[in-house]
DNA sequence: ATAGGTCATCATGACCGGT
DNA sequence: ACCGGTCATGATGACCTAT
């Protein structure tokens, strides 16, 4: 596999729920996503730095890290992706062996695209079903996939998107007073400004949990710390508006 | 029981290992004392404030709190104490219902006495056996109890003790920079200066674990914050030097 | 190749019998 | 009364199967 878990840093077992993760973080995300009530509040101001040793200590920060790196239950099942996706993904990874910056940017764009895609899916469901996040399987998947715009799951839609500012809300910025806390998000993970609507949509899913209320603030802070590395264009296959019209369930 | 767990604040189930604790903290201390290697480092500078909700989050700070309130595996089995002890203990607790300060001071003196007593026991074993803390049952208990000084387990020995300065070592003081961290030890728990040798002895037992290396520093800081409340004299029955001559095992 | 299920392992704490 | 053992419960992650 020759990849590291984007959540804890351990050797990755594969590409799970939209990010390269280890078996532990994969199972954790799969369990926790459907049982958010089992998470207790962080006792460290939601600033825990997750690594292999302490990943089981704070479930709140572990799940937050999972979401930060783009994991989503409803999106990005590798097996269902088209050959175009697989080839693109592997190509980006192989290019990374020759150029580290491009690798990081490619990974960032990969995560960003998946995150945005999933966020749009979440957003669609929230707008129609009214907040239930366990009803994803009720979406008429086959109907959607039979529409003329059914190529949605074959590509990314992370470029030239005009973000809707309706759900943007001002959240308290993270306190930068503790000097002992290393930055939560390493520099090689890039979050572009156009991802803000995705963040807003994700918060719409998890917003009722106070422990995740600081996600948006952290994400915006990361966007401000954006590096000069340029995310690789993974091409745009369809209009993003199509995503909002037809809810898409990539799972099963 | 009408008592609170001195470690986490939950309703206490009884007097366990030298302090009023709940069932959880009792079991935790009983397990952890014999399996120190299972404790991982604290990720919050050993400053976690233990309560009922987060007591399972940081084993290092939970065990540190256990030791701070005077818990010890080898000492203070309530069932083996004399009537004088029981009456004295209950009297001090009942006095607390009328005077909070005296109650706090009595509880502090109670814990301090037990801690000092156990510390002297630890110190004796450390001086003879050479650091093994699972060999406590190897002490010749019956022989000790048959000596003329065998009334040791009936009282406290926490007054007018001249501390030996041999093991006193300078440890870094706790950082008082974080303002968001509430003080670990509330004011109603008093640690007298004459307890310093006990601290040194306890560190001799647990010193090889880095997570407990800050215990002495915290204890000394608490001693400096000593309140004007006077610890109640629980009377001195024997010379403390006798404790060092004959190791005493109160368990079993 | 991944998603989901299974299950061995471990930590926890309520409970009980012996002392 | 406490101590130590027991065990139901839940969390974790390695492994497996279906796709
Ligand atoms: Zn991981
Ligand atoms: Zn945390
Ligand atoms: Zn407790
Ligand atoms: Zn801690």
Short mmCIF file of C-alpha atoms (C1' of nucleotides) and ligand atoms in Angstrom, two decimals:
data_model
loop_
_atom_site.label_atom_id
_atom_site.label_comp_id
_atom_site.label_asym_id
_atom_site.label_seq_id
_atom_site.Cartn_x
_atom_site.Cartn_y
_atom_site.Cartn_z
CA UNK A 1 0.00 0.00 0.00
CA UNK A 2 2.88 2.36 0.80
CA UNK A 3 0.54 4.95 2.26
CA UNK A 4 0.05 6.39 5.72
CA UNK A 5 -3.25 6.80 7.53
CA UNK A 6 -4.35 10.39 7.07
CA UNK A 7 -5.90 10.31 10.52
CA UNK A 8 -3.33 8.75 12.80
CA UNK A 9 -0.22 8.26 10.68
CA UNK A 10 -0.06 4.50 10.90
CA UNK A 11 0.50 2.46 7.76
CA UNK A 12 -2.67 2.71 5.74
CA UNK A 13 -4.61 -0.42 4.92
CA UNK A 14 -6.35 1.16 1.96
CA UNK A 15 -8.61 3.92 0.77
CA UNK A 16 -11.56 3.91 3.15
CA UNK A 17 -14.55 6.26 3.17
CA UNK A 18 -12.71 8.81 1.11
CA UNK A 19 -9.22 8.78 2.59
CA UNK A 20 -6.25 6.53 3.06
CA UNK A 21 -6.65 5.15 6.55
CA UNK A 22 -5.57 2.26 8.71
CA UNK A 23 -7.91 -0.54 9.73
CA UNK A 24 -8.53 1.04 13.09
CA UNK A 25 -9.55 4.44 11.81
CA UNK A 26 -11.63 2.80 9.12
CA UNK A 27 -13.56 0.77 11.67
CA UNK A 28 -13.81 3.72 14.01
CA UNK A 29 -15.31 5.96 11.37
CA UNK A 30 -17.67 3.25 10.16
CA UNK A 31 -18.95 2.69 13.67
CA UNK A 32 -19.01 6.24 14.92
CA UNK A 33 -20.75 7.74 11.92
CA UNK A 34 -23.90 5.84 12.80
CA UNK A 35 -23.55 6.28 16.55
CA UNK A 36 -22.60 9.87 17.17
CA UNK A 37 -24.12 9.79 20.64
CA UNK A 38 -21.31 7.56 21.83
CA UNK A 39 -18.84 10.40 21.53
CA UNK A 40 -18.03 12.37 24.65
CA UNK A 41 -16.71 15.88 24.71
CA UNK A 42 -13.03 16.55 24.27
CA UNK A 43 -11.34 17.70 27.43
CA UNK A 44 -8.57 19.48 25.57
CA UNK A 45 -10.46 22.23 23.77
CA UNK A 46 -10.82 20.03 20.69
CA UNK A 47 -7.15 20.43 19.96
CA UNK A 48 -5.89 16.91 20.42
CA UNK A 49 -3.25 15.91 17.89
CA UNK A 50 -4.14 12.40 16.80
CA UNK A 51 -1.38 9.87 16.32
CA UNK A 52 -1.07 6.12 16.45
CA UNK A 53 -0.60 6.03 20.18
CA UNK A 54 -3.34 8.34 21.36
CA UNK A 55 -5.95 7.83 18.66
CA UNK A 56 -8.21 5.95 21.07
CA UNK A 57 -7.98 8.59 23.77
CA UNK A 58 -10.27 11.25 22.29
CA UNK A 59 -13.06 10.08 20.05
CA UNK A 60 -14.23 13.61 19.39
CA UNK A 61 -10.92 14.72 17.94
CA UNK A 62 -10.46 11.43 16.11
CA UNK A 63 -13.79 11.83 14.35
CA UNK A 64 -13.05 15.48 13.67
CA UNK A 65 -9.76 14.48 12.07
CA UNK A 66 -11.59 11.89 10.01
CA UNK A 67 -13.94 14.52 8.69
CA UNK A 68 -11.09 16.94 8.16
CA UNK A 69 -9.26 14.54 5.86
CA UNK A 70 -12.42 14.01 3.86
CA UNK A 71 -13.90 10.80 5.16
CA UNK A 72 -17.62 10.34 4.56
CA UNK A 73 -19.84 7.33 4.93
CA UNK A 74 -22.00 8.09 1.95
CA UNK A 75 -19.29 8.82 -0.55
CA UNK A 76 -16.38 7.40 -2.41
CA UNK A 77 -16.70 3.70 -2.36
CA UNK A 78 -13.62 2.76 -4.27
CA UNK A 79 -15.13 -0.36 -5.77
CA UNK A 80 -17.94 1.53 -7.37
CA UNK A 81 -15.73 4.11 -9.02
CA UNK A 82 -15.12 4.11 -12.73
CA UNK A 83 -11.88 3.23 -14.36
CA UNK A 84 -11.38 6.92 -15.04
CA UNK A 85 -11.31 7.58 -11.32
CA UNK A 86 -9.00 4.70 -10.52
CA UNK A 87 -6.55 5.59 -13.26
CA UNK A 88 -6.57 9.22 -12.25
CA UNK A 89 -6.06 8.38 -8.63
CA UNK A 90 -3.21 5.98 -9.25
CA UNK A 91 -1.63 8.37 -11.71
CA UNK A 92 -1.65 11.13 -9.15
CA UNK A 93 -0.10 8.81 -6.59
CA UNK A 94 2.65 7.72 -8.98
CA UNK A 95 3.38 11.28 -9.94
CA UNK A 96 3.86 11.94 -6.27
CA UNK A 97 6.81 9.58 -6.18
CA UNK A 98 8.69 11.98 -8.42
CA UNK A 99 7.44 15.24 -6.98
CA UNK A 100 6.51 15.49 -3.37
CA UNK A 101 4.73 18.79 -3.68
CA UNK A 102 2.54 17.53 -6.44
CA UNK A 103 1.80 14.41 -4.45
CA UNK A 104 0.64 16.42 -1.49
CA UNK A 105 -1.40 18.68 -3.71
CA UNK A 106 -2.90 15.72 -5.51
CA UNK A 107 -3.83 14.05 -2.27
CA UNK A 108 -5.30 17.31 -1.02
CA UNK A 109 -7.32 17.77 -4.17
CA UNK A 110 -8.44 14.17 -3.97
CA UNK A 111 -9.66 14.57 -0.44
CA UNK A 112 -11.14 17.95 -1.24
CA UNK A 113 -13.05 16.64 -4.20
CA UNK A 114 -14.48 13.74 -2.28
CA UNK A 115 -15.31 15.95 0.63
CA UNK A 116 -17.07 18.45 -1.54
CA UNK A 117 -18.92 15.76 -3.37
CA UNK A 118 -20.11 14.15 -0.18
CA UNK A 119 -20.96 17.49 1.26
CA UNK A 120 -23.19 18.23 -1.68
CA UNK A 121 -24.86 14.89 -1.17
CA UNK A 122 -25.37 15.66 2.47
CA UNK A 123 -26.64 19.06 1.57
CA UNK A 124 -29.17 17.63 -0.81
CA UNK A 125 -30.49 15.21 1.75
CA UNK A 126 -30.64 17.83 4.41
CA UNK A 127 -32.62 20.09 2.18
CA UNK A 128 -35.19 17.45 1.34
CA UNK A 129 -35.39 14.93 4.16
CA UNK A 130 -34.88 17.38 6.98
CA UNK A 131 -31.74 16.44 8.87
CA UNK A 132 -31.82 12.69 9.19
CA UNK A 133 -28.40 11.34 8.35
CA UNK A 134 -29.27 7.65 8.58
CA UNK A 135 -31.68 7.80 5.70
CA UNK A 136 -29.07 7.86 3.00
CA UNK A 137 -30.04 4.41 1.81
CA UNK A 138 -33.58 5.59 1.23
CA UNK A 139 -32.47 7.68 -1.69
CA UNK A 140 -33.58 6.31 -5.01
CA UNK A 141 -30.13 5.32 -6.10
CA UNK A 142 -31.06 3.41 -9.19
CA UNK A 143 -33.31 6.15 -10.39
CA UNK A 144 -30.56 8.66 -10.05
CA UNK A 145 -28.03 6.50 -11.77
CA UNK A 146 -30.36 6.00 -14.72
CA UNK A 147 -30.74 9.68 -15.37
CA UNK A 148 -28.79 11.29 -18.20
CA UNK A 149 -26.58 12.97 -15.57
CA UNK A 150 -25.70 9.66 -13.95
CA UNK A 151 -22.00 9.97 -14.60
CA UNK A 152 -21.73 11.89 -11.38
CA UNK A 153 -19.80 9.24 -9.49
CA UNK A 154 -17.09 9.00 -12.07
CA UNK A 155 -15.35 12.30 -11.47
CA UNK A 156 -14.69 15.19 -9.19
CA UNK A 157 -16.52 18.45 -9.08
CA UNK A 158 -14.18 20.55 -7.11
CA UNK A 159 -13.28 23.33 -9.46
CA UNK A 160 -14.92 26.57 -10.58
CA UNK A 161 -17.70 26.15 -8.10
CA UNK A 162 -19.34 29.32 -6.92
CA UNK A 163 -20.00 28.73 -3.24
CA UNK A 164 -23.42 29.63 -1.91
CA UNK A 165 -22.97 31.95 1.04
CA UNK A 166 -26.35 31.25 2.58
CA UNK A 167 -25.18 28.82 5.26
CA UNK A 168 -22.02 30.66 6.11
CA UNK A 169 -22.06 31.53 9.76
CA UNK A 170 -19.48 33.22 11.91
CA UNK A 171 -17.87 30.84 14.34
CA UNK A 172 -15.40 31.68 17.03
CA UNK A 173 -11.84 31.38 15.78
CA UNK A 174 -9.59 28.82 17.42
CA UNK A 175 -7.61 30.10 20.34
CA UNK A 176 -3.96 30.38 19.38
CA UNK A 177 -2.74 30.83 22.92
CA UNK A 178 -1.52 27.37 23.77
CA UNK A 179 2.00 27.14 22.52
CA UNK A 180 2.46 23.48 23.43
CA UNK A 181 -0.15 22.31 20.92
CA UNK A 182 1.31 21.55 17.55
CA UNK A 183 -0.81 22.51 14.53
CA UNK A 184 -3.63 20.08 14.00
CA UNK A 185 -3.35 19.96 10.27
CA UNK A 186 0.01 19.48 8.59
CA UNK A 187 1.01 21.69 5.75
CA UNK A 188 0.80 19.03 3.08
CA UNK A 189 -2.97 18.94 3.38
CA UNK A 190 -4.46 21.84 1.56
CA UNK A 191 -7.95 23.18 1.96
CA UNK A 192 -9.00 25.54 -0.72
CA UNK A 193 -11.33 28.46 -0.13
CA UNK A 194 -13.92 27.00 -2.46
CA UNK A 195 -14.41 24.19 0.01
CA UNK A 196 -16.20 26.43 2.47
CA UNK A 197 -19.69 25.47 1.28
CA UNK A 198 -18.76 21.84 1.75
CA UNK A 199 -17.78 22.59 5.30
CA UNK A 200 -21.05 24.30 5.91
CA UNK A 201 -22.93 21.32 4.55
CA UNK A 202 -20.94 18.88 6.68
CA UNK A 203 -21.69 20.96 9.72
CA UNK A 204 -25.30 20.73 8.81
CA UNK A 205 -25.03 17.00 9.28
CA UNK A 206 -23.01 17.02 12.48
CA UNK A 207 -23.87 20.46 13.80
CA UNK A 208 -26.19 19.20 16.49
CA UNK A 209 -23.21 17.72 18.26
CA UNK A 210 -21.40 20.42 20.21
CA UNK A 211 -18.11 18.60 19.95
CA UNK A 212 -18.00 19.23 16.25
CA UNK A 213 -19.02 22.85 16.40
CA UNK A 214 -15.43 23.98 16.08
CA UNK A 215 -14.88 22.15 12.82
CA UNK A 216 -15.84 25.05 10.62
CA UNK A 217 -13.62 27.47 12.49
CA UNK A 218 -10.68 25.14 12.20
CA UNK A 219 -11.33 24.55 8.55
CA UNK A 220 -11.46 28.26 7.80
CA UNK A 221 -8.23 28.75 9.71
CA UNK A 222 -6.63 26.04 7.60
CA UNK A 223 -7.85 27.73 4.46
CA UNK A 224 -6.15 30.91 5.54
CA UNK A 225 -2.92 29.03 6.04
CA UNK A 226 -3.11 27.82 2.49
CA UNK A 227 0.24 26.97 1.00
CA UNK A 228 1.46 28.08 -2.38
CA UNK A 229 1.18 24.55 -3.68
CA UNK A 230 -1.42 24.42 -6.39
CA UNK A 231 -4.06 21.70 -6.21
CA UNK A 232 -4.05 19.60 -9.32
CA UNK A 233 -7.05 20.00 -11.56
CA UNK A 234 -8.83 16.69 -11.68
CA UNK A 235 -11.16 18.01 -14.38
CA UNK A 236 -14.81 18.83 -14.19
CA UNK A 237 -17.22 16.40 -15.71
CA UNK A 238 -20.59 17.86 -14.86
CA UNK A 239 -22.19 20.94 -13.45
CA UNK A 240 -22.34 21.01 -9.67
CA UNK A 241 -25.95 22.11 -9.84
CA UNK A 242 -26.86 18.64 -11.07
CA UNK A 243 -25.67 17.26 -7.77
CA UNK A 244 -28.08 19.44 -5.89
CA UNK A 245 -30.99 18.46 -8.03
CA UNK A 246 -30.61 14.72 -7.75
CA UNK A 247 -29.40 13.18 -4.48
CA UNK A 248 -26.78 10.58 -5.21
CA UNK A 249 -26.01 7.60 -3.05
CA UNK A 250 -22.79 5.97 -4.05
CA UNK A 251 -23.00 3.26 -1.45
CA UNK A 252 -24.48 -0.07 -2.46
CA UNK B 1 -22.39 6.09 52.65
CA UNK B 2 -23.01 9.78 52.14
CA UNK B 3 -19.50 10.33 50.81
CA UNK B 4 -18.06 11.35 47.49
CA UNK B 5 -15.25 9.64 45.62
CA UNK B 6 -12.08 11.57 46.35
CA UNK B 7 -10.84 10.78 42.86
CA UNK B 8 -13.74 11.49 40.53
CA UNK B 9 -16.47 12.97 42.70
CA UNK B 10 -19.06 10.28 42.18
CA UNK B 11 -20.92 8.86 45.15
CA UNK B 12 -18.43 6.81 47.08
CA UNK B 13 -19.04 3.10 47.59
CA UNK B 14 -16.80 2.93 50.63
CA UNK B 15 -13.32 3.44 51.97
CA UNK B 16 -11.03 1.68 49.54
CA UNK B 17 -7.24 1.47 49.61
CA UNK B 18 -7.00 4.46 51.89
CA UNK B 19 -9.61 6.84 50.54
CA UNK B 20 -13.32 7.11 49.98
CA UNK B 21 -13.81 6.08 46.38
CA UNK B 22 -16.44 4.79 44.03
CA UNK B 23 -16.47 1.23 42.72
CA UNK B 24 -14.87 2.30 39.48
CA UNK B 25 -11.91 4.08 41.00
CA UNK B 26 -11.50 1.26 43.49
CA UNK B 27 -11.30 -1.33 40.72
CA UNK B 28 -9.11 0.90 38.60
CA UNK B 29 -6.59 1.39 41.38
CA UNK B 30 -6.63 -2.27 42.32
CA UNK B 31 -5.92 -3.25 38.74
CA UNK B 32 -3.51 -0.53 37.78
CA UNK B 33 -1.30 -0.75 40.83
CA UNK B 34 -0.14 -4.19 39.72
CA UNK B 35 0.02 -3.34 36.02
CA UNK B 36 1.66 0.04 35.72
CA UNK B 37 2.88 -0.71 32.22
CA UNK B 38 -0.68 -0.46 30.92
CA UNK B 39 -0.70 3.28 31.53
CA UNK B 40 0.09 5.51 28.60
CA UNK B 41 1.39 9.02 28.86
CA UNK B 42 -0.97 11.89 29.47
CA UNK B 43 -1.40 14.12 26.45
CA UNK B 44 -2.39 17.13 28.53
CA UNK B 45 0.80 17.80 30.49
CA UNK B 46 -0.44 15.66 33.38
CA UNK B 47 -2.97 18.32 34.26
CA UNK B 48 -6.23 16.54 33.56
CA UNK B 49 -8.94 17.32 36.09
CA UNK B 50 -10.61 14.01 36.85
CA UNK B 51 -14.35 13.87 37.18
CA UNK B 52 -17.05 11.29 36.77
CA UNK B 53 -17.36 11.83 33.06
CA UNK B 54 -13.73 11.84 31.98
CA UNK B 55 -12.19 9.54 34.55
CA UNK B 56 -11.64 6.84 31.95
CA UNK B 57 -10.00 9.18 29.46
CA UNK B 58 -6.58 9.57 31.09
CA UNK B 59 -5.31 6.67 33.14
CA UNK B 60 -2.14 8.51 34.06
CA UNK B 61 -3.95 11.39 35.70
CA UNK B 62 -6.51 9.07 37.27
CA UNK B 63 -3.78 7.05 38.95
CA UNK B 64 -1.98 10.23 39.94
CA UNK B 65 -5.16 11.49 41.54
CA UNK B 66 -5.56 8.17 43.33
CA UNK B 67 -2.09 8.52 44.80
CA UNK B 68 -2.67 12.15 45.61
CA UNK B 69 -5.69 11.38 47.75
CA UNK B 70 -3.73 8.74 49.61
CA UNK B 71 -4.68 5.45 48.00
CA UNK B 72 -2.22 2.64 48.49
CA UNK B 73 -2.46 -1.05 47.85
CA UNK B 74 -0.42 -2.06 50.84
CA UNK B 75 -1.97 0.14 53.47
CA UNK B 76 -5.09 1.00 55.35
CA UNK B 77 -7.41 -1.89 55.02
CA UNK B 78 -10.36 -0.59 56.92
CA UNK B 79 -11.36 -3.96 58.24
CA UNK B 80 -8.06 -4.47 59.97
CA UNK B 81 -8.08 -1.15 61.74
CA UNK B 82 -8.77 -0.88 65.40
CA UNK B 83 -11.89 0.54 66.89
CA UNK B 84 -9.91 3.59 67.84
CA UNK B 85 -9.27 4.26 64.19
CA UNK B 86 -12.83 3.68 63.10
CA UNK B 87 -14.26 5.86 65.83
CA UNK B 88 -11.79 8.58 65.11
CA UNK B 89 -12.48 8.45 61.39
CA UNK B 90 -16.22 8.55 61.76
CA UNK B 91 -15.99 11.29 64.35
CA UNK B 92 -13.95 13.43 62.03
CA UNK B 93 -16.44 12.87 59.26
CA UNK B 94 -19.40 13.75 61.46
CA UNK B 95 -17.69 16.87 62.71
CA UNK B 96 -17.44 17.87 59.12
CA UNK B 97 -21.19 18.09 58.84
CA UNK B 98 -21.11 21.00 61.30
CA UNK B 99 -17.94 22.70 60.17
CA UNK B 100 -16.81 22.46 56.62
CA UNK B 101 -13.32 23.70 57.26
CA UNK B 102 -12.72 21.18 59.98
CA UNK B 103 -14.14 18.47 57.79
CA UNK B 104 -11.78 19.32 55.00
CA UNK B 105 -8.88 19.52 57.37
CA UNK B 106 -9.84 16.24 58.99
CA UNK B 107 -10.15 14.52 55.66
CA UNK B 108 -6.85 15.99 54.60
CA UNK B 109 -5.15 14.84 57.75
CA UNK B 110 -6.74 11.45 57.35
CA UNK B 111 -5.46 11.05 53.84
CA UNK B 112 -2.14 12.56 54.76
CA UNK B 113 -1.68 10.19 57.65
CA UNK B 114 -2.52 7.17 55.57
CA UNK B 115 -0.32 8.38 52.79
CA UNK B 116 2.57 8.97 55.10
CA UNK B 117 2.10 5.65 56.75
CA UNK B 118 2.01 3.82 53.46
CA UNK B 119 4.89 5.82 52.19
CA UNK B 120 6.97 4.75 55.14
CA UNK B 121 6.01 1.18 54.41
CA UNK B 122 7.01 1.60 50.82
CA UNK B 123 10.20 3.24 51.91
CA UNK B 124 11.06 0.38 54.18
CA UNK B 125 10.49 -2.17 51.48
CA UNK B 126 12.41 -0.17 48.99
CA UNK B 127 15.35 0.02 51.31
CA UNK B 128 15.45 -3.70 51.87
CA UNK B 129 13.97 -5.51 48.90
CA UNK B 130 15.25 -3.15 46.27
CA UNK B 131 12.32 -1.71 44.37
CA UNK B 132 9.95 -4.55 43.74
CA UNK B 133 6.44 -3.38 44.54
CA UNK B 134 4.70 -6.70 44.05
CA UNK B 135 6.58 -8.32 46.90
CA UNK B 136 4.67 -6.64 49.67
CA UNK B 137 3.09 -9.87 50.77
CA UNK B 138 6.51 -11.35 51.36
CA UNK B 139 6.99 -9.23 54.45
CA UNK B 140 6.95 -11.12 57.70
CA UNK B 141 3.68 -9.66 58.83
CA UNK B 142 3.10 -11.81 61.85
CA UNK B 143 6.60 -11.28 63.13
CA UNK B 144 6.22 -7.57 62.93
CA UNK B 145 2.86 -7.53 64.57
CA UNK B 146 4.19 -9.53 67.49
CA UNK B 147 6.86 -7.00 68.34
CA UNK B 148 6.33 -4.59 71.22
CA UNK B 149 5.81 -1.81 68.69
CA UNK B 150 3.00 -3.66 66.94
CA UNK B 151 0.35 -1.06 67.63
CA UNK B 152 1.42 0.71 64.51
CA UNK B 153 -1.71 0.02 62.55
CA UNK B 154 -3.98 1.56 65.11
CA UNK B 155 -3.10 5.20 64.67
CA UNK B 156 -1.52 7.88 62.60
CA UNK B 157 2.02 9.02 62.72
CA UNK B 158 1.83 12.24 60.90
CA UNK B 159 2.95 14.74 63.51
CA UNK B 160 6.28 15.95 64.76
CA UNK B 161 8.13 13.91 62.24
CA UNK B 162 11.55 15.16 61.28
CA UNK B 163 11.77 14.46 57.57
CA UNK B 164 14.97 12.93 56.28
CA UNK B 165 16.29 15.08 53.48
CA UNK B 166 18.33 12.39 51.83
CA UNK B 167 15.88 11.57 49.04
CA UNK B 168 14.76 15.11 48.42
CA UNK B 169 15.42 15.98 44.82
CA UNK B 170 14.67 19.15 42.92
CA UNK B 171 11.93 18.66 40.37
CA UNK B 172 10.70 21.17 37.88
CA UNK B 173 7.80 23.17 39.25
CA UNK B 174 4.47 22.88 37.50
CA UNK B 175 3.92 25.37 34.74
CA UNK B 176 1.37 27.96 35.79
CA UNK B 177 0.95 29.35 32.32
CA UNK B 178 -2.20 27.66 31.17
CA UNK B 179 -5.06 29.69 32.46
CA UNK B 180 -7.77 27.40 31.15
CA UNK B 181 -6.73 24.54 33.40
CA UNK B 182 -8.40 24.62 36.74
CA UNK B 183 -6.21 23.68 39.71
CA UNK B 184 -5.82 19.96 40.04
CA UNK B 185 -6.08 19.92 43.76
CA UNK B 186 -8.84 21.84 45.49
CA UNK B 187 -8.05 24.02 48.43
CA UNK B 188 -9.78 21.84 50.96
CA UNK B 189 -7.12 19.18 50.59
CA UNK B 190 -4.13 20.14 52.63
CA UNK B 191 -0.67 18.74 52.30
CA UNK B 192 1.63 19.60 55.11
CA UNK B 193 5.32 20.20 54.66
CA UNK B 194 6.18 17.22 56.79
CA UNK B 195 4.68 15.01 54.11
CA UNK B 196 7.54 15.64 51.77
CA UNK B 197 9.46 12.52 52.78
CA UNK B 198 6.34 10.49 52.12
CA UNK B 199 6.19 11.94 48.66
CA UNK B 200 9.76 11.01 48.07
CA UNK B 201 9.08 7.47 49.16
CA UNK B 202 6.04 7.16 46.92
CA UNK B 203 8.06 8.38 44.01
CA UNK B 204 10.57 5.72 44.83
CA UNK B 205 7.91 3.18 44.10
CA UNK B 206 6.50 4.74 40.94
CA UNK B 207 9.44 6.82 39.84
CA UNK B 208 10.41 4.57 36.98
CA UNK B 209 7.23 5.59 35.19
CA UNK B 210 7.74 8.97 33.53
CA UNK B 211 4.08 9.81 33.73
CA UNK B 212 4.31 10.07 37.49
CA UNK B 213 7.48 12.06 37.57
CA UNK B 214 5.57 15.28 38.11
CA UNK B 215 3.89 14.04 41.24
CA UNK B 216 6.49 15.36 43.60
CA UNK B 217 6.51 18.78 42.00
CA UNK B 218 2.76 19.02 42.23
CA UNK B 219 2.78 17.86 45.79
CA UNK B 220 5.35 20.43 46.79
CA UNK B 221 3.36 23.12 45.06
CA UNK B 222 0.31 22.06 47.01
CA UNK B 223 2.28 22.28 50.20
CA UNK B 224 3.19 25.83 49.37
CA UNK B 225 -0.47 26.68 48.87
CA UNK B 226 -1.16 25.45 52.36
CA UNK B 227 -4.27 26.98 53.85
CA UNK B 228 -4.52 28.43 57.34
CA UNK B 229 -6.77 25.56 58.32
CA UNK B 230 -4.99 23.44 60.90
CA UNK B 231 -4.90 19.71 60.31
CA UNK B 232 -6.45 17.92 63.23
CA UNK B 233 -4.03 16.09 65.44
CA UNK B 234 -4.88 12.44 65.29
CA UNK B 235 -2.36 11.72 68.03
CA UNK B 236 0.98 10.03 67.80
CA UNK B 237 1.21 6.54 69.12
CA UNK B 238 4.78 5.57 68.32
CA UNK B 239 8.01 6.97 67.06
CA UNK B 240 8.27 7.11 63.32
CA UNK B 241 11.71 5.56 63.52
CA UNK B 242 10.08 2.32 64.53
CA UNK B 243 8.28 2.27 61.22
CA UNK B 244 11.52 2.33 59.38
CA UNK B 245 13.01 -0.45 61.42
CA UNK B 246 10.22 -2.95 60.97
CA UNK B 247 8.34 -3.14 57.66
CA UNK B 248 4.64 -3.38 58.28
CA UNK B 249 2.16 -4.98 55.95
CA UNK B 250 -1.38 -4.13 56.89
CA UNK B 251 -2.94 -6.17 54.12
CA UNK B 252 -4.14 -9.66 54.92
"C1'" DA C 1 -9.65 -2.93 -4.67
"C1'" DT C 2 -13.17 -1.39 -0.50
"C1'" DA C 3 -17.49 -1.80 2.79
"C1'" DG C 4 -19.33 -4.19 6.11
"C1'" DG C 5 -19.52 -7.95 9.28
"C1'" DT C 6 -17.34 -10.92 12.75
"C1'" DC C 7 -14.96 -11.78 16.79
"C1'" DA C 8 -10.80 -12.07 19.83
"C1'" DT C 9 -8.96 -8.94 23.07
"C1'" DC C 10 -9.00 -5.56 26.52
"C1'" DA C 11 -10.75 -1.92 29.92
"C1'" DT C 12 -14.38 -0.88 32.82
"C1'" DG C 13 -17.40 -1.14 36.74
"C1'" DA C 14 -21.40 -3.46 39.14
"C1'" DC C 15 -21.91 -7.31 41.98
"C1'" DC C 16 -20.91 -10.92 45.31
"C1'" DG C 17 -18.63 -13.98 48.70
"C1'" DG C 18 -14.94 -14.30 52.00
"C1'" DT C 19 -12.84 -12.07 55.70
"C1'" DA D 1 -17.24 -2.75 56.90
"C1'" DC D 2 -13.46 -3.76 52.81
"C1'" DC D 3 -10.91 -6.79 49.39
"C1'" DG D 4 -10.47 -9.50 45.57
"C1'" DG D 5 -12.59 -12.17 42.15
"C1'" DT D 6 -16.11 -12.55 38.57
"C1'" DC D 7 -18.40 -11.26 34.56
"C1'" DA D 8 -21.58 -8.44 31.64
"C1'" DT D 9 -20.82 -4.55 28.80
"C1'" DG D 10 -18.71 -1.72 25.44
"C1'" DA D 11 -14.70 -0.18 22.49
"C1'" DT D 12 -11.14 -1.57 19.52
"C1'" DG D 13 -8.91 -3.43 15.47
"C1'" DA D 14 -7.34 -7.60 12.74
"C1'" DC D 15 -9.41 -10.61 9.68
"C1'" DC D 16 -12.78 -12.28 6.41
"C1'" DT D 17 -16.41 -12.21 2.72
"C1'" DA D 18 -19.26 -10.08 -0.72
"C1'" DT D 19 -19.02 -6.99 -4.37
ZN1 LIG E 1 -5.42 5.52 11.53
ZN1 LIG E 2 -9.73 15.91 21.93
ZN1 LIG E 3 -14.32 7.59 41.49
ZN1 LIG E 4 -3.96 13.38 31.89
#
